[in-house]
XYZ file of C-alpha atoms in Angstrom:
382
model
C 7.043 -56.301 -1.383
C 3.808 -56.464 -0.289
C 0.885 -54.810 -1.613
C -0.143 -52.943 0.933
C 3.866 -51.243 0.579
C 3.474 -50.660 -2.569
C 0.030 -49.115 -2.785
C 2.355 -46.769 -0.036
C 5.657 -45.740 -1.978
C 3.371 -45.181 -5.186
C 0.957 -42.808 -3.393
C 4.450 -40.954 -1.982
C 5.701 -40.959 -4.766
C 2.852 -39.138 -6.358
C 2.205 -37.146 -3.495
C 6.180 -35.963 -3.798
C 5.539 -35.810 -7.712
C 2.579 -33.535 -7.128
C 4.651 -31.445 -4.455
C 7.088 -30.850 -6.508
C 5.226 -29.711 -10.010
C 3.292 -27.372 -7.689
C 6.106 -25.402 -6.505
C 7.516 -25.578 -10.506
C 4.331 -23.878 -11.268
C 4.772 -20.479 -13.034
C 3.545 -17.421 -11.545
C 2.060 -15.275 -13.248
C 0.047 -11.644 -12.138
C -0.634 -8.619 -12.927
C 1.483 -4.460 -11.972
C -0.317 -1.422 -10.857
C 0.758 -0.677 -15.377
C -2.022 -3.825 -16.063
C 0.766 -5.682 -17.556
C 0.524 -9.739 -17.536
C 3.917 -10.755 -16.492
C 4.920 -14.684 -16.626
C 7.549 -15.675 -13.928
C 8.477 -20.054 -14.330
C 9.958 -19.388 -10.406
C 10.274 -16.977 -7.489
C 13.039 -14.613 -8.260
C 16.729 -14.888 -6.916
C 17.907 -12.604 -9.648
C 16.161 -9.360 -8.818
C 17.887 -5.997 -10.453
C 16.143 -2.812 -8.466
C 16.674 0.362 -11.072
C 16.200 2.375 -7.987
C 17.646 1.294 -4.991
C 15.766 2.935 -2.159
C 13.517 -0.583 -2.651
C 16.281 -2.188 -1.112
C 14.419 -1.688 2.405
C 11.104 -2.639 0.821
C 13.280 -5.868 -0.699
C 14.100 -6.071 3.451
C 9.795 -6.557 4.327
C 9.789 -9.328 1.846
C 12.458 -11.410 1.880
C 14.892 -11.941 4.740
C 17.812 -11.713 3.399
C 17.218 -9.229 0.411
C 21.516 -9.230 -0.102
C 21.258 -12.202 -1.720
C 18.945 -11.803 -4.569
C 20.471 -8.021 -5.379
C 21.578 -8.241 -8.424
C 22.305 -4.840 -9.325
C 21.445 -1.775 -8.071
C 21.521 1.697 -8.302
C 23.805 4.032 -7.083
C 21.216 6.634 -4.847
C 21.457 4.264 -1.711
C 25.538 5.023 -1.306
C 24.960 8.297 -2.007
C 21.257 10.074 -0.177
C 20.872 6.577 2.190
C 24.914 6.840 2.903
C 23.962 5.806 6.699
C 21.517 3.174 5.721
C 23.891 1.959 3.146
C 26.477 1.376 6.232
C 23.442 0.218 7.963
C 22.300 -2.613 5.139
C 27.043 -2.721 5.148
C 27.380 -3.862 8.344
C 24.848 -6.345 8.158
C 25.198 -7.667 5.035
C 29.003 -6.809 3.579
C 29.078 -8.415 0.171
C 26.367 -5.965 -0.614
C 30.047 -3.877 -2.126
C 29.542 -6.408 -4.427
C 26.738 -5.334 -6.264
C 27.136 -4.468 -9.276
C 25.985 -0.454 -10.404
C 23.531 0.006 -12.888
C 23.046 2.758 -13.057
C 21.827 6.504 -11.189
C 18.286 6.857 -9.709
C 17.201 8.461 -12.843
C 16.122 6.619 -15.973
C 18.428 8.446 -18.300
C 21.660 7.056 -16.139
C 20.311 3.770 -16.241
C 22.242 1.137 -18.129
C 20.118 -1.732 -19.673
C 23.432 -2.835 -21.798
C 25.246 -3.150 -17.850
C 21.358 -4.574 -16.158
C 20.763 -7.239 -18.962
C 25.507 -8.645 -18.692
C 23.889 -9.792 -15.041
C 21.321 -11.422 -16.344
C 18.482 -10.856 -13.814
C 15.586 -13.119 -13.351
C 13.068 -10.204 -12.623
C 13.725 -5.649 -13.080
C 11.647 -4.237 -10.815
C 10.894 -0.833 -12.186
C 8.766 1.978 -10.855
C 5.769 3.944 -12.975
C 7.563 7.219 -12.725
C 11.015 5.965 -13.052
C 9.354 3.912 -17.030
C 8.012 7.169 -17.826
C 4.771 5.187 -17.738
C 2.241 8.014 -16.847
C -1.482 7.151 -15.122
C -3.777 6.632 -18.450
C -0.452 5.739 -20.680
C 0.091 2.487 -22.205
C 3.172 0.863 -20.641
C 4.138 -0.725 -23.490
C 5.137 2.958 -24.706
C 7.664 2.815 -22.106
C 11.441 2.074 -23.995
C 12.617 0.477 -20.279
C 9.993 -2.150 -20.222
C 9.812 -2.796 -24.308
C 13.798 -3.209 -23.882
C 13.379 -5.987 -21.173
C 10.440 -7.330 -22.942
C 12.065 -8.056 -26.165
C 15.384 -9.594 -24.401
C 12.743 -11.629 -22.638
C 13.443 -10.082 -19.306
C 10.833 -9.668 -17.040
C 9.735 -6.862 -15.377
C 7.219 -5.622 -12.849
C 5.782 -2.207 -12.481
C 4.988 -0.643 -9.177
C 4.194 2.490 -7.729
C 4.271 4.654 -3.985
C 5.308 8.136 -5.401
C 2.419 8.595 -8.614
C -0.504 7.110 -6.625
C 0.493 5.955 -3.178
C -2.592 5.167 -1.708
C -4.212 3.341 -4.374
C -1.185 1.444 -5.709
C 0.499 0.645 -2.578
C -1.079 -2.706 -1.034
C -0.886 -3.742 -4.815
C 2.568 -2.640 -4.977
C 3.593 -4.510 -2.168
C 0.701 -7.638 -3.472
C 3.249 -7.683 -6.484
C 6.381 -8.133 -4.960
C 5.566 -10.422 -1.909
C 4.810 -13.460 -5.277
C 7.381 -12.282 -7.417
C 9.944 -12.936 -4.819
C 8.090 -16.495 -3.349
C 7.083 -14.187 -0.257
C 2.855 -14.479 -0.594
C 3.026 -14.384 3.944
C 5.392 -11.985 4.266
C 3.926 -9.166 1.921
C 0.385 -10.234 3.696
C 1.218 -9.336 6.785
C 3.070 -6.234 6.222
C -0.506 -4.967 3.756
C -2.253 -5.590 7.035
C -0.153 -4.059 9.586
C -0.712 -0.727 7.224
C -3.622 -1.147 6.286
C -4.952 -1.297 9.923
C -2.988 2.124 10.614
C -3.889 3.998 7.576
C -7.595 3.182 8.817
C -6.725 3.625 11.852
C -6.094 7.506 10.464
C -9.154 7.797 7.560
C -11.818 7.166 10.266
C -10.224 9.847 12.403
C -10.055 13.015 9.515
C -13.537 11.780 7.820
C -15.012 13.174 10.588
C -12.985 16.400 10.238
C -14.630 18.994 7.257
C -11.921 21.851 6.998
C -8.811 21.605 5.816
C -6.325 23.082 7.636
C -3.609 24.693 5.448
C -0.210 22.522 5.511
C 3.460 23.760 4.003
C 6.168 20.423 3.558
C 9.109 21.677 2.423
C 10.708 18.980 0.297
C 14.643 18.536 1.062
C 14.724 21.488 3.125
C 18.011 23.889 3.548
C 19.485 20.969 0.415
C 17.402 23.457 -2.659
C 16.643 27.496 -3.136
C 13.856 28.264 -0.810
C 10.592 26.502 -0.894
C 10.811 23.273 -2.907
C 7.098 21.984 -2.191
C 5.130 19.027 -3.495
C 2.465 19.940 -5.539
C 0.378 16.988 -7.252
C 0.001 13.876 -5.998
C 2.457 11.551 -3.628
C 3.275 14.336 -0.563
C -0.102 16.593 -1.699
C -2.341 12.750 -1.658
C -0.100 12.335 1.499
C -1.394 15.054 3.497
C -4.975 15.215 2.000
C -5.419 12.405 3.705
C -3.714 12.968 7.221
C -6.512 15.781 6.827
C -4.308 18.936 6.169
C -4.492 21.267 2.627
C -1.639 20.996 0.813
C -1.076 24.784 -0.312
C 1.888 24.237 -2.755
C -0.810 22.254 -4.559
C -2.745 25.336 -5.795
C -0.492 26.940 -7.712
C 1.836 23.656 -7.755
C 0.239 21.619 -11.270
C 3.334 19.187 -11.311
C 4.867 16.361 -8.054
C 7.219 19.374 -6.850
C 8.307 22.764 -7.235
C 9.063 26.235 -5.524
C 7.145 28.046 -3.706
C 8.539 31.439 -2.390
C 8.025 33.546 0.822
C 5.123 35.764 0.450
C 3.067 33.453 -1.258
C 3.806 31.065 1.592
C 3.252 33.759 4.071
C -0.051 34.600 2.510
C -1.429 31.125 3.088
C -0.985 31.217 6.739
C 0.122 27.712 7.604
C -0.725 25.985 10.071
C 1.426 23.619 10.177
C 5.275 23.410 8.707
C 6.821 20.920 8.069
C 10.408 19.919 6.935
C 11.570 16.816 4.827
C 15.092 15.645 4.658
C 17.597 12.407 4.769
C 20.565 13.598 6.133
C 22.641 13.371 3.201
C 24.158 17.254 3.680
C 24.975 16.891 7.485
C 28.272 16.443 7.481
C 29.009 19.539 5.804
C 26.420 21.877 8.076
C 23.735 21.693 5.313
C 20.171 20.789 5.410
C 18.362 18.955 7.853
C 20.290 16.421 10.236
C 17.973 13.641 9.938
C 17.140 9.663 9.576
C 20.330 7.137 10.264
C 22.289 7.779 13.145
C 21.099 10.948 13.815
C 20.292 12.652 17.558
C 17.740 14.361 18.537
C 19.371 17.449 19.162
C 21.497 17.335 16.104
C 18.079 16.996 14.109
C 17.227 20.023 16.833
C 19.733 22.359 16.116
C 19.498 21.209 11.417
C 15.164 22.134 11.883
C 16.550 25.387 12.975
C 18.920 26.152 10.921
C 17.260 25.404 8.126
C 14.148 27.668 8.884
C 17.352 30.428 9.956
C 17.915 29.969 6.789
C 14.957 30.053 4.601
C 14.121 32.579 6.625
C 10.708 31.414 7.212
C 11.044 32.208 11.113
C 7.951 34.874 10.571
C 5.832 32.069 10.314
C 3.064 31.650 12.522
C 3.586 28.396 12.710
C 7.212 28.533 14.259
C 5.996 31.051 15.943
C 3.312 29.070 17.350
C 5.890 25.668 17.557
C 3.580 23.728 14.941
C 7.101 23.189 12.718
C 8.782 20.162 12.450
C 11.127 18.375 10.620
C 10.920 14.375 9.194
C 13.344 11.959 7.212
C 12.006 12.479 3.427
C 12.980 8.190 2.847
C 9.624 8.554 4.045
C 8.402 9.086 1.018
C 8.318 6.123 -2.560
C 7.855 3.861 0.296
C 5.280 2.182 1.974
C 6.491 3.431 5.287
C 5.157 6.798 4.506
C 2.025 5.938 6.713
C 5.203 6.863 9.341
C 5.018 10.484 8.279
C 0.634 10.479 7.586
C 0.660 9.682 11.338
C 2.634 12.330 12.183
C 1.836 14.649 9.523
C -2.420 13.969 11.482
C -0.928 13.840 15.012
C 0.559 17.978 13.983
C -2.443 18.663 12.710
C -5.398 17.173 15.083
C -3.222 16.662 17.979
C -6.142 15.894 20.196
C -7.953 13.894 17.218
C -5.198 12.248 17.291
C -3.280 11.614 20.894
C -3.476 8.303 20.966
C -1.228 7.767 17.943
C 2.086 7.649 18.318
C 4.207 7.287 15.078
C 7.070 6.313 17.114
C 6.026 3.437 18.131
C 4.203 2.841 15.006
C 8.080 2.669 13.722
C 9.390 0.777 16.448
C 6.575 -1.949 16.005
C 7.975 -1.800 12.054
C 11.829 -2.135 13.390
C 11.153 -5.398 15.556
C 8.006 -7.140 13.325
C 9.584 -6.091 9.566
C 12.337 -4.810 8.812
C 15.530 -7.074 8.604
C 17.852 -3.849 8.902
C 16.225 -0.995 11.137
C 15.608 2.297 10.909
C 18.398 3.458 13.764
C 18.469 7.244 14.792
C 15.810 9.791 14.312
C 13.395 9.976 12.097
C 10.303 12.777 13.913
C 11.339 16.152 14.807
C 9.971 18.859 17.113
C 11.590 22.627 17.061
C 11.734 23.288 20.757
C 9.891 25.797 21.855
C 10.284 28.231 24.659
C 9.053 28.602 28.140
C 6.723 31.632 27.020
C 5.406 29.572 23.787
C 7.780 30.830 20.890
C 9.982 28.769 19.287
C 14.498 28.303 19.551
């Protein structure tokens, strides 16, 4: 072998070795709870404490089910039609072990550890980590730390406008798909900036009533502080629930709602009860006319037809699954248009959802996710 050939071979060997060492470098990140987390490599056996984040994994990886070692059962129960769509594409989803329901008190640490995960994804709310509290006080975090299992804490619920982008970036790092994470972040931030720039020009914020899980609970469940409240404010409205409800959710009576005279009424639902004829029929597999019938049924059942917003045709329904998800950008755009149809005439939430389906989601959201109450020719809602 000539000296030149030896040099070339040595160079190629060193380059390959350096590349191997670089790919084997551990991943170090800081989650939204301020915890330093180190993973030896991108996670390939992930446990979702809350199954609602499966679409989030689908944004970040081409096959989210392939890396799913365990999850809760809420996707099957609360989002049954969405589950069917995922199952059709990923039949192996039916065999993913269940580690609990969607609440911390049903979550099994023992079952999770038996699955040998290399990453557990928790949320601030699920882990009981409140703003300003030490994450190490969480029993779930302590249990997995003691077992040597990496945990990342993300948040799309408690402080959605503050923690959504960091949470996406954290998950992109943990799964080894920073490029996909940054692509979605760019899309998300551009749409949010478009709304924020316009609402910043408005001095007054009209009252808005969001009727959460409409028809499936007693009238009337409403967001308080955080979560939907932050989104309502960002969209240019004032959440009437936040004035009297100082927790994430609570209940409002008709007298109070009517006295506040909301200019926009928004019902949310998952469509889970549509087979039994309860709640708002909306989401995967729901046709527009069925969603409109469901919205009217909710309004009639709660006696909300006398509200000015309803009488003037500014009553709407939207999929509750946009909450606790970076897809809340669709909710915010919808609400901004309902509050200020002139200022946001060029904003199309449906077009935004279509673009998310086309560019990011491995399983598109197919169905009706936003609905308006039909208005009769005379101007009153039907």
